[in-house]
CSV table of C-alpha atoms and ligand atoms in Angstrom, one decimal:
chain,number,residue,atom,x,y,z
A,1,MET,CA,-172.0,-174.4,21.0
A,2,SER,CA,-175.5,-175.3,20.9
A,3,LYS,CA,-177.7,-177.5,22.9
A,4,VAL,CA,-177.2,-181.2,22.3
A,5,PHE,CA,-180.1,-183.1,20.7
A,6,VAL,CA,-181.6,-186.0,22.7
A,7,LEU,CA,-183.8,-189.0,21.4
A,8,ASP,CA,-185.5,-191.5,23.5
A,9,ILE,CA,-185.2,-195.3,23.0
A,10,TYR,CA,-187.7,-195.3,20.2
A,11,LYS,CA,-185.4,-192.5,18.4
A,12,ARG,CA,-188.3,-189.8,19.4
A,13,PRO,CA,-186.9,-186.5,20.0
A,14,LEU,CA,-187.1,-185.2,23.6
A,15,ASP,CA,-185.9,-181.8,24.7
A,16,PRO,CA,-182.3,-180.8,23.7
A,17,ILE,CA,-180.1,-180.5,26.8
A,18,HIS,CA,-176.9,-178.5,27.7
A,19,PRO,CA,-173.8,-180.1,26.6
A,20,ALA,CA,-172.5,-180.4,30.4
A,21,GLN,CA,-175.6,-182.5,31.0
A,22,ALA,CA,-175.1,-184.7,28.0
A,23,ARG,CA,-171.4,-185.4,29.1
A,24,LEU,CA,-172.8,-186.5,32.5
A,25,LEU,CA,-175.4,-188.8,30.8
A,26,LEU,CA,-172.6,-190.3,28.7
A,27,ARG,CA,-170.2,-190.7,31.4
A,28,ASN,CA,-172.8,-192.4,33.7
A,29,LYS,CA,-173.5,-194.7,30.5
A,30,LYS,CA,-177.1,-193.5,30.6
A,31,ALA,CA,-177.0,-192.6,26.9
A,32,ALA,CA,-175.0,-193.2,23.9
A,33,VAL,CA,-173.8,-191.0,21.2
A,34,PHE,CA,-176.3,-191.4,18.3
A,35,LYS,CA,-174.8,-189.0,15.8
A,36,ARG,CA,-171.7,-186.8,15.5
A,37,PHE,CA,-173.1,-183.9,13.6
A,38,PRO,CA,-175.2,-182.3,14.6
A,39,PHE,CA,-174.4,-183.9,18.1
A,40,THR,CA,-177.2,-186.2,19.2
A,41,ILE,CA,-177.4,-188.5,22.1
A,42,ILE,CA,-179.9,-191.6,22.6
A,43,LEU,CA,-181.1,-192.4,25.8
A,44,LYS,CA,-180.8,-196.0,27.2
A,45,LYS,CA,-183.9,-196.1,29.3
A,46,LEU,CA,-187.5,-195.2,28.3
A,47,ILE,CA,-188.7,-192.0,29.8
A,48,VAL,CA,-192.2,-190.6,29.4
A,49,LYS,CA,-192.0,-186.7,28.8
A,50,PHE,CA,-193.8,-184.5,26.3
A,51,PRO,CA,-191.1,-182.2,24.9
A,52,GLU,CA,-191.5,-178.3,24.5
A,53,PRO,CA,-192.5,-177.3,21.0
A,54,LEU,CA,-189.7,-175.8,19.1
A,55,ARG,CA,-189.6,-173.6,15.9
A,56,ILE,CA,-187.2,-174.0,13.1
A,57,LYS,CA,-186.3,-170.8,11.1
A,58,PHE,CA,-184.5,-170.4,7.8
A,59,ASP,CA,-182.9,-167.5,6.3
A,60,PRO,CA,-182.3,-168.7,2.9
A,61,GLY,CA,-179.1,-167.0,0.9
A,62,ALA,CA,-177.4,-167.4,-2.4
A,63,LYS,CA,-174.3,-168.8,-0.7
A,64,THR,CA,-175.2,-169.4,3.0
A,65,THR,CA,-178.5,-170.2,4.4
A,66,GLY,CA,-179.0,-169.4,8.2
A,67,ILE,CA,-180.7,-172.0,10.4
A,68,ALA,CA,-182.1,-171.7,13.8
A,69,ILE,CA,-184.1,-173.6,16.2
A,70,VAL,CA,-185.8,-171.4,18.7
A,71,ASN,CA,-188.0,-172.0,21.8
A,72,ASP,CA,-190.7,-169.3,21.2
A,73,LEU,CA,-191.7,-169.4,24.8
A,74,THR,CA,-188.3,-168.8,26.5
A,75,GLY,CA,-186.7,-167.1,23.5
A,76,GLU,CA,-183.8,-169.5,23.6
A,77,ILE,CA,-181.7,-170.3,20.5
A,78,VAL,CA,-181.5,-174.1,21.0
A,79,PHE,CA,-179.5,-174.8,17.8
A,80,ALA,CA,-177.7,-172.7,15.0
A,81,ALA,CA,-176.1,-173.7,11.9
A,82,GLU,CA,-174.9,-171.9,8.8
A,83,LEU,CA,-175.3,-174.0,5.6
A,84,GLN,CA,-172.9,-173.4,2.8
A,85,HIS,CA,-174.3,-174.1,-0.7
A,86,ARG,CA,-172.2,-175.5,-3.6
A,87,GLY,CA,-173.2,-172.7,-5.7
A,88,PHE,CA,-170.9,-172.4,-8.8
A,89,ALA,CA,-169.3,-176.0,-8.4
A,90,ILE,CA,-172.3,-177.4,-10.0
A,91,ARG,CA,-172.5,-175.2,-13.0
A,92,GLU,CA,-168.6,-175.9,-13.5
A,93,SER,CA,-169.0,-179.7,-13.3
A,94,LEU,CA,-172.3,-179.5,-15.9
A,95,THR,CA,-170.3,-177.5,-18.1
A,96,SER,CA,-167.4,-179.8,-17.8
A,97,ARG,CA,-169.7,-182.8,-18.6
A,98,ARG,CA,-171.2,-180.9,-21.6
A,99,GLN,CA,-167.8,-180.1,-23.3
A,100,LEU,CA,-166.6,-183.8,-22.7
A,101,ARG,CA,-169.6,-185.2,-24.5
A,102,ARG,CA,-169.5,-182.6,-27.2
A,103,GLY,CA,-165.9,-183.6,-27.8
A,104,ARG,CA,-166.8,-187.3,-27.8
A,105,ARG,CA,-169.6,-186.7,-30.5
A,106,ALA,CA,-167.3,-184.5,-32.6
A,107,ARG,CA,-164.8,-187.5,-33.0
A,108,LYS,CA,-165.0,-190.4,-35.3
A,109,THR,CA,-168.7,-191.2,-34.9
A,110,ARG,CA,-171.6,-191.6,-37.2
A,111,TYR,CA,-174.0,-188.5,-37.6
A,112,ARG,CA,-176.6,-188.3,-34.7
A,113,LYS,CA,-179.7,-186.2,-35.0
A,114,PRO,CA,-179.9,-183.4,-32.6
A,115,ARG,CA,-182.3,-184.6,-29.8
A,116,PHE,CA,-182.5,-181.7,-27.5
A,117,VAL,CA,-185.4,-179.9,-29.4
A,118,ASN,CA,-188.0,-182.8,-28.4
A,119,ARG,CA,-187.4,-182.4,-24.8
A,120,LYS,CA,-189.3,-180.3,-22.4
A,121,GLY,CA,-188.7,-179.1,-19.1
A,122,SER,CA,-191.4,-179.6,-16.4
A,123,ASP,CA,-193.2,-176.5,-15.0
A,124,GLY,CA,-191.5,-174.9,-12.2
A,125,TRP,CA,-188.1,-176.1,-13.4
A,126,LEU,CA,-185.2,-174.5,-11.6
A,127,ALA,CA,-181.6,-174.5,-12.7
A,128,PRO,CA,-179.7,-177.4,-11.3
A,129,SER,CA,-177.5,-174.8,-9.3
A,130,LEU,CA,-180.5,-173.5,-7.6
A,131,MET,CA,-182.3,-176.7,-7.3
A,132,SER,CA,-179.4,-178.0,-5.2
A,133,ARG,CA,-179.9,-175.0,-2.6
A,134,VAL,CA,-183.5,-176.1,-2.3
A,135,GLU,CA,-182.6,-179.6,-1.8
A,136,ASN,CA,-179.8,-178.7,0.8
A,137,ILE,CA,-182.4,-176.9,2.7
A,138,GLU,CA,-184.9,-179.7,2.4
A,139,THR,CA,-182.5,-182.3,3.5
A,140,TRP,CA,-181.4,-180.3,6.8
A,141,PHE,CA,-185.3,-179.6,7.6
A,142,TYR,CA,-185.9,-183.2,7.6
A,143,LYS,CA,-182.8,-184.1,9.3
A,144,LEU,CA,-183.1,-181.7,12.1
A,145,ARG,CA,-186.8,-182.5,12.4
A,146,ALA,CA,-186.1,-186.1,13.3
A,147,LEU,CA,-183.8,-184.9,16.0
A,148,ALA,CA,-185.5,-182.2,17.6
A,149,PRO,CA,-189.3,-181.7,18.7
A,150,ILE,CA,-190.1,-179.0,15.7
A,151,LYS,CA,-193.5,-178.1,15.5
A,152,PHE,CA,-193.5,-174.8,13.5
A,153,VAL,CA,-191.6,-173.4,10.6
A,154,SER,CA,-190.6,-169.8,9.8
A,155,VAL,CA,-188.8,-168.7,6.5
A,156,GLU,CA,-187.9,-165.4,5.1
A,157,LEU,CA,-189.9,-165.5,1.8
A,158,VAL,CA,-189.5,-162.0,0.7
A,159,ARG,CA,-187.2,-159.0,0.9
A,160,PHE,CA,-189.8,-156.5,1.8
A,161,ASP,CA,-193.4,-156.3,2.5
A,162,THR,CA,-194.9,-154.2,0.0
A,163,GLN,CA,-198.4,-153.9,1.9
A,164,LEU,CA,-196.6,-152.3,4.7
A,165,MET,CA,-195.3,-149.6,2.6
A,166,GLN,CA,-198.7,-148.6,0.8
A,167,ASN,CA,-199.4,-146.0,3.4
A,168,PRO,CA,-196.5,-145.2,5.7
A,169,GLU,CA,-197.6,-142.9,8.3
A,170,ILE,CA,-194.0,-142.2,9.3
A,171,GLN,CA,-192.4,-138.8,9.3
A,172,GLY,CA,-189.2,-137.4,8.5
A,173,LYS,CA,-186.2,-138.6,10.5
A,174,GLU,CA,-188.1,-142.0,11.3
A,175,TYR,CA,-187.7,-143.1,7.7
A,176,GLN,CA,-183.8,-143.4,8.3
A,177,GLN,CA,-184.2,-146.1,11.0
A,178,GLY,CA,-186.3,-147.0,13.7
A,179,THR,CA,-189.8,-148.4,12.6
A,180,LEU,CA,-190.8,-151.6,10.8
A,181,ALA,CA,-192.2,-149.5,7.9
A,182,GLY,CA,-188.9,-147.7,8.0
A,183,TYR,CA,-186.9,-150.9,7.5
A,184,GLU,CA,-189.2,-152.3,4.6
A,185,THR,CA,-189.0,-149.0,2.9
A,186,ARG,CA,-185.1,-149.1,3.1
A,187,GLU,CA,-184.9,-152.6,1.8
A,188,TYR,CA,-187.4,-151.8,-1.1
A,189,LEU,CA,-185.1,-148.9,-2.0
A,190,LEU,CA,-182.1,-150.7,-1.9
A,191,GLU,CA,-183.4,-153.2,-4.4
A,192,LYS,CA,-185.0,-150.7,-6.5
A,193,PHE,CA,-181.9,-148.5,-6.8
A,194,GLY,CA,-179.5,-151.4,-6.9
A,195,ARG,CA,-177.8,-150.6,-3.6
A,196,LYS,CA,-175.8,-147.4,-4.8
A,197,CYS,CA,-176.1,-143.9,-4.6
A,198,ALA,CA,-178.5,-142.4,-7.0
A,199,TYR,CA,-176.4,-139.4,-7.7
A,200,CYS,CA,-172.9,-140.4,-7.7
A,201,ASP,CA,-173.3,-144.2,-8.1
A,202,LYS,CA,-170.9,-145.0,-5.2
A,203,GLN,CA,-171.3,-148.5,-3.7
A,204,ASN,CA,-170.6,-150.2,-0.5
A,205,VAL,CA,-171.2,-146.9,1.4
A,206,PRO,CA,-173.9,-146.2,4.1
A,207,LEU,CA,-176.8,-145.0,2.2
A,208,GLN,CA,-179.6,-142.6,3.5
A,209,ILE,CA,-183.1,-142.3,2.2
A,210,GLU,CA,-183.4,-139.2,0.2
A,211,HIS,CA,-186.6,-137.1,-0.7
A,212,ILE,CA,-186.4,-136.6,-4.6
A,213,HIS,CA,-188.5,-133.3,-4.3
A,214,PRO,CA,-187.5,-131.9,-0.9
A,215,ARG,CA,-189.9,-132.1,2.0
A,216,SER,CA,-189.4,-128.4,2.8
A,217,LYS,CA,-190.6,-127.6,-0.7
A,218,GLY,CA,-193.9,-129.8,-0.3
A,219,GLY,CA,-192.4,-133.0,-1.4
A,220,SER,CA,-194.2,-136.2,-0.1
A,221,ASN,CA,-193.2,-139.2,2.2
A,222,ARG,CA,-194.6,-141.4,-0.5
A,223,ILE,CA,-192.2,-144.2,-1.7
A,224,SER,CA,-192.2,-142.5,-5.2
A,225,ASN,CA,-190.7,-139.5,-3.9
A,226,LEU,CA,-187.8,-141.5,-2.3
A,227,THR,CA,-184.4,-142.7,-3.5
A,228,LEU,CA,-181.0,-143.7,-1.7
A,229,SER,CA,-177.9,-141.3,-1.7
A,230,CYS,CA,-174.5,-141.3,0.2
A,231,GLU,CA,-174.1,-138.7,3.0
A,232,LYS,CA,-172.0,-136.4,1.0
A,233,CYS,CA,-174.5,-136.1,-1.9
A,234,ASN,CA,-177.4,-135.9,0.6
A,235,VAL,CA,-175.7,-133.0,2.3
A,236,LYS,CA,-174.7,-131.4,-1.0
A,237,LYS,CA,-178.2,-131.6,-2.2
A,238,GLY,CA,-179.9,-130.4,0.9
A,239,THR,CA,-183.1,-128.7,-0.1
A,240,THR,CA,-182.2,-127.7,-3.7
A,241,ASN,CA,-184.6,-129.1,-6.2
A,242,ILE,CA,-183.5,-132.1,-8.1
A,243,ARG,CA,-183.8,-130.4,-11.4
A,244,ASP,CA,-181.4,-127.5,-10.3
A,245,PHE,CA,-179.2,-130.2,-8.5
A,246,LEU,CA,-178.7,-132.3,-11.6
A,247,LYS,CA,-178.7,-129.5,-14.2
A,248,LYS,CA,-175.3,-130.8,-15.6
A,249,ASP,CA,-176.3,-134.2,-15.9
A,250,PRO,CA,-179.8,-134.4,-17.7
A,251,SER,CA,-179.5,-138.0,-18.3
A,252,LYS,CA,-179.3,-139.1,-14.7
A,253,LEU,CA,-182.1,-136.8,-13.7
A,254,GLU,CA,-184.2,-138.3,-16.1
A,255,LYS,CA,-183.4,-141.8,-15.2
A,256,ILE,CA,-184.0,-141.0,-11.3
A,257,LEU,CA,-187.3,-139.5,-12.2
A,258,ARG,CA,-188.3,-142.4,-14.5
A,259,GLU,CA,-187.2,-145.0,-12.0
A,260,SER,CA,-188.9,-143.4,-9.2
A,261,LYS,CA,-192.3,-143.4,-10.6
A,262,LYS,CA,-191.9,-147.0,-11.7
A,263,PRO,CA,-193.3,-149.6,-9.1
A,264,LEU,CA,-191.0,-152.5,-8.6
A,265,ALA,CA,-193.0,-155.7,-9.3
A,266,ASP,CA,-194.1,-158.0,-6.4
A,267,THR,CA,-192.6,-160.9,-8.4
A,268,ALA,CA,-189.2,-159.2,-8.1
A,269,ALA,CA,-189.3,-159.2,-4.5
A,270,VAL,CA,-189.8,-163.1,-4.2
A,271,ASN,CA,-187.3,-165.1,-6.1
A,272,ALA,CA,-188.0,-168.7,-7.5
A,273,THR,CA,-185.8,-170.4,-5.1
A,274,ARG,CA,-187.6,-169.1,-2.0
A,275,TRP,CA,-191.0,-170.1,-3.5
A,276,LYS,CA,-189.6,-173.8,-4.0
A,277,VAL,CA,-188.4,-173.8,-0.4
A,278,TYR,CA,-191.8,-172.4,0.8
A,279,GLU,CA,-193.7,-175.2,-0.8
A,280,ILE,CA,-191.4,-177.8,0.7
A,281,PHE,CA,-192.2,-176.6,4.2
A,282,LYS,CA,-195.8,-176.4,3.2
A,283,ASN,CA,-195.9,-180.1,2.2
A,284,SER,CA,-194.5,-181.1,5.4
A,285,LEU,CA,-197.9,-180.0,7.1
A,286,LEU,CA,-196.3,-178.1,9.7
A,287,PRO,CA,-197.5,-174.6,10.2
A,288,VAL,CA,-195.3,-172.1,8.1
A,289,GLU,CA,-194.9,-168.5,9.0
A,290,THR,CA,-193.2,-166.3,6.4
A,291,GLY,CA,-191.3,-163.1,7.1
A,292,SER,CA,-189.8,-160.3,5.1
A,293,GLY,CA,-186.2,-159.1,4.9
A,294,GLY,CA,-187.2,-156.0,6.4
A,295,LEU,CA,-188.8,-157.4,9.5
A,296,THR,CA,-185.7,-159.6,10.1
A,297,LYS,CA,-183.4,-156.6,10.0
A,298,PHE,CA,-185.9,-154.9,12.4
A,299,ASN,CA,-186.1,-157.6,14.8
A,300,ARG,CA,-182.3,-157.9,14.8
A,301,SER,CA,-181.5,-154.4,15.5
A,302,GLN,CA,-184.4,-154.0,18.0
A,303,GLN,CA,-182.1,-156.7,19.9
A,304,GLY,CA,-178.8,-155.1,19.1
A,305,LEU,CA,-177.7,-158.4,17.7
A,306,GLU,CA,-174.8,-158.5,15.3
A,307,LYS,CA,-175.5,-159.6,11.5
A,308,THR,CA,-174.7,-163.3,11.0
A,309,HIS,CA,-176.7,-165.9,8.9
A,310,TRP,CA,-177.8,-167.9,11.8
A,311,ILE,CA,-178.8,-164.8,14.1
A,312,ASP,CA,-180.6,-163.4,11.0
A,313,ALA,CA,-182.5,-166.8,10.6
A,314,ALA,CA,-183.5,-166.5,14.2
A,315,CYS,CA,-184.9,-163.0,13.8
A,316,VAL,CA,-187.2,-164.2,10.8
A,317,GLY,CA,-190.9,-163.6,11.3
A,318,LYS,CA,-193.5,-162.1,13.6
A,319,SER,CA,-193.1,-164.9,16.0
A,320,THR,CA,-189.5,-164.0,17.0
A,321,PRO,CA,-189.3,-163.7,20.8
A,322,GLU,CA,-188.8,-160.2,22.4
A,323,LYS,CA,-185.5,-161.2,23.9
A,324,LEU,CA,-183.6,-163.8,22.1
A,325,THR,CA,-181.3,-165.8,24.2
A,326,VAL,CA,-177.8,-166.1,22.5
A,327,ARG,CA,-176.1,-167.6,25.5
A,328,LEU,CA,-176.4,-171.1,26.8
A,329,ARG,CA,-176.9,-171.2,30.6
A,330,SER,CA,-175.1,-174.2,32.3
A,331,PRO,CA,-177.6,-176.4,34.2
A,332,LEU,CA,-175.0,-176.7,36.8
A,333,ALA,CA,-175.0,-173.0,37.6
A,334,LEU,CA,-176.8,-172.0,40.7
A,335,SER,CA,-177.2,-168.3,39.8
A,336,GLU,CA,-176.4,-166.0,37.0
A,337,ALA,CA,-173.9,-164.2,39.2
A,338,GLU,CA,-171.7,-167.4,39.2
A,339,GLY,CA,-170.6,-166.4,35.8
A,340,LEU,CA,-171.3,-169.7,34.3
A,341,ILE,CA,-173.3,-168.4,31.3
A,342,ILE,CA,-170.1,-168.7,29.6
A,343,GLN,CA,-170.5,-170.0,26.3
A,344,GLY,CA,-172.4,-168.3,23.6
A,345,VAL,CA,-174.4,-170.2,20.9
A,346,LYS,CA,-171.9,-171.2,18.2
A,347,PRO,CA,-173.4,-172.4,15.0
A,348,LEU,CA,-172.5,-175.5,13.4
A,349,LEU,CA,-170.8,-174.7,10.2
A,350,ILE,CA,-172.1,-177.2,7.4
A,351,THR,CA,-170.9,-177.3,4.0
A,352,ALA,CA,-172.4,-179.1,1.0
A,353,ASN,CA,-170.2,-181.0,-0.8
A,354,GLY,CA,-172.2,-183.3,-3.2
A,355,HIS,CA,-171.8,-187.1,-3.5
A,356,GLY,CA,-169.0,-187.1,-5.9
A,357,ASN,CA,-169.5,-187.9,-9.5
A,358,ARG,CA,-170.3,-190.9,-11.7
A,359,GLN,CA,-167.4,-190.2,-14.3
A,360,MET,CA,-165.8,-193.5,-14.8
A,361,CYS,CA,-163.1,-192.2,-17.1
A,362,GLY,CA,-160.9,-189.5,-16.5
A,363,THR,CA,-159.5,-187.2,-19.0
A,364,ASP,CA,-155.9,-185.5,-19.8
A,365,LYS,CA,-155.9,-182.0,-20.5
A,366,PHE,CA,-156.9,-182.5,-24.3
A,367,GLY,CA,-160.1,-184.4,-23.3
A,368,PHE,CA,-158.6,-187.9,-24.2
A,369,PRO,CA,-159.3,-190.8,-21.7
A,370,SER,CA,-156.2,-191.2,-19.3
A,371,ARG,CA,-157.6,-193.2,-16.3
A,372,HIS,CA,-160.3,-195.2,-15.3
A,373,ARG,CA,-162.4,-195.8,-12.2
A,374,THR,CA,-164.2,-198.8,-10.7
A,375,LYS,CA,-167.8,-198.7,-9.8
A,376,LYS,CA,-166.8,-199.9,-6.3
A,377,GLN,CA,-166.9,-197.1,-3.5
A,378,ILE,CA,-167.0,-199.2,-0.4
A,379,HIS,CA,-163.9,-200.7,0.6
A,380,PHE,CA,-163.6,-202.8,3.7
A,381,GLY,CA,-166.8,-201.2,5.0
A,382,PHE,CA,-165.5,-197.5,4.5
A,383,GLN,CA,-165.9,-195.0,1.6
A,384,THR,CA,-164.1,-191.9,0.6
A,385,GLY,CA,-165.8,-189.0,2.9
A,386,ASP,CA,-166.4,-191.0,6.0
A,387,ILE,CA,-165.2,-189.4,9.0
A,388,ILE,CA,-163.2,-192.1,10.9
A,389,LYS,CA,-161.0,-192.5,14.0
A,390,ALA,CA,-158.0,-194.6,13.5
A,391,VAL,CA,-156.1,-195.9,16.6
A,392,VAL,CA,-152.8,-197.3,15.3
A,393,THR,CA,-151.3,-199.7,17.8
A,394,SER,CA,-148.2,-200.9,15.9
A,395,GLY,CA,-145.7,-199.7,13.2
A,396,LYS,CA,-144.2,-196.3,12.4
A,397,LYS,CA,-147.4,-194.6,12.6
A,398,VAL,CA,-148.4,-195.3,16.2
A,399,GLY,CA,-151.2,-193.0,17.4
A,400,LYS,CA,-154.7,-191.7,17.1
A,401,TYR,CA,-156.1,-190.0,14.2
A,402,VAL,CA,-159.4,-188.4,13.6
A,403,GLY,CA,-160.5,-186.9,10.2
A,404,ARG,CA,-162.0,-187.6,6.8
A,405,VAL,CA,-160.8,-190.7,5.1
A,406,SER,CA,-159.6,-191.5,1.5
A,407,CYS,CA,-160.2,-194.9,0.6
A,408,ARG,CA,-158.4,-197.2,-1.5
A,409,ALA,CA,-158.9,-200.7,-2.8
A,410,THR,CA,-155.9,-202.2,-1.3
A,411,GLY,CA,-157.2,-201.2,2.2
A,412,SER,CA,-154.3,-198.6,3.1
A,413,PHE,CA,-156.4,-195.4,3.7
A,414,ASP,CA,-155.4,-191.6,3.8
A,415,ILE,CA,-156.8,-189.6,6.8
A,416,ALA,CA,-156.9,-185.7,6.5
A,417,THR,CA,-156.5,-184.6,10.0
A,418,LYS,CA,-156.3,-181.2,11.4
A,419,ALA,CA,-152.5,-181.5,11.7
A,420,GLY,CA,-152.4,-182.6,8.1
A,421,ARG,CA,-152.6,-185.8,5.7
A,422,ILE,CA,-151.5,-189.1,7.2
A,423,ALA,CA,-151.0,-191.6,4.5
A,424,GLY,CA,-151.1,-195.3,4.5
A,425,ILE,CA,-153.1,-196.3,7.6
A,426,SER,CA,-154.7,-199.9,7.5
A,427,TYR,CA,-158.5,-200.4,7.4
A,428,LYS,CA,-157.9,-202.7,10.4
A,429,TYR,CA,-157.3,-199.6,12.7
A,430,CYS,CA,-160.3,-197.6,11.6
A,431,SER,CA,-163.6,-197.2,12.9
A,432,ALA,CA,-166.4,-194.6,11.6
A,433,ILE,CA,-167.5,-191.7,13.6
A,434,HIS,CA,-169.7,-190.2,10.9
A,435,LYS,CA,-170.7,-191.7,7.8
A,436,LYS,CA,-170.5,-189.8,4.4
A,437,ASP,CA,-173.6,-187.7,3.7
A,438,GLY,CA,-172.5,-185.3,1.2
A,439,TYR,CA,-171.6,-182.4,3.8
A,440,SER,CA,-168.4,-181.5,5.7
A,441,TYR,CA,-168.6,-180.0,9.1
A,442,GLY,CA,-166.7,-177.0,10.8
A,443,ALA,CA,-166.3,-175.9,14.3
B,1,ZN,ZN1,-173.4,-140.0,-3.7
């Protein structure tokens, strides 16, 4: 559970509060629920108070993006979320659309000149599946900014900081773990050697930093003399020269020697998606801080935190507090000894689902039109995807149901509740809790 967002009567964000406090305000009718996901309340009386500035932090990922809102002064994680992107769904639906259109064109129609050659993509074009990730992040940045007093942004932009590795002053064992430069070096090597043992190609095993030309024989600590190997190979190689060690495999020897000399281009370290995300934050006119993946990992392991997307997000950048609080303290607790610091921060799980499609005509498995749809999406004020509460007072299905609704023109809806699907609930019993916004929410 994270803290609850609070708005004043003019919908300006105030300091987020503990859920217990929010419950109290709601019970005493001093506030009303403004939004269910993320949970936000709106006060009924004007109060004049300047909220403490917060920092929003992002760790953009291919499948999941971690989001954290942190109070830099107290080190408290006010809010955490994990945003699941759509990824392959977009590619699949574009492929399906392309195939349908191709099928249509190939049927009994007149010849049409190819038109794709006179189209030009704009500069900075990204594939739709990648752009969707960027837009998901943008959406949530602006959504959260409207709910919390966010004054700073941090984002993980690069995997590793090449500047920091230019002249590493660290020695021997420190390379393994422990220092920031060590972490950056590790991330760099992981990327360069494809996350596998350089000698036996084993993946998904703990990898150690290896000196290609052994230290004991005058090998340097420079990045060009380092590679990654599994423990077994590392021990086996020991202080033998690489030329002797790989005597039986000259092609691998040549490959390692060649790759170690080759510098990894800076561009490979920053991907296009992250740049786009960075531009969005820049355009918001808030001060943006960027961090590297090595620094994130360093910050996280310094505090002994586990690896999750939202904790990674909280650890992005140099501004990360010395001690992040991953537990919420109840405002009703008098002392820590009372044991009321019970609930840890739980991330809001957000899944991007898109807004449906515009396809008006469904096809059978051969691609022939078989069913048609109307343009009308809103029926009796509801649309498929709304989260609703239905209180049925008469008939066979008396009871209370909460869940995602599937609407029908007849006004007889289906509700997907936690216990299962309930069919045939009249719109008359329904009230919306959270309107469809293209996302679904977990615990
Ligand atoms: Zn190995």
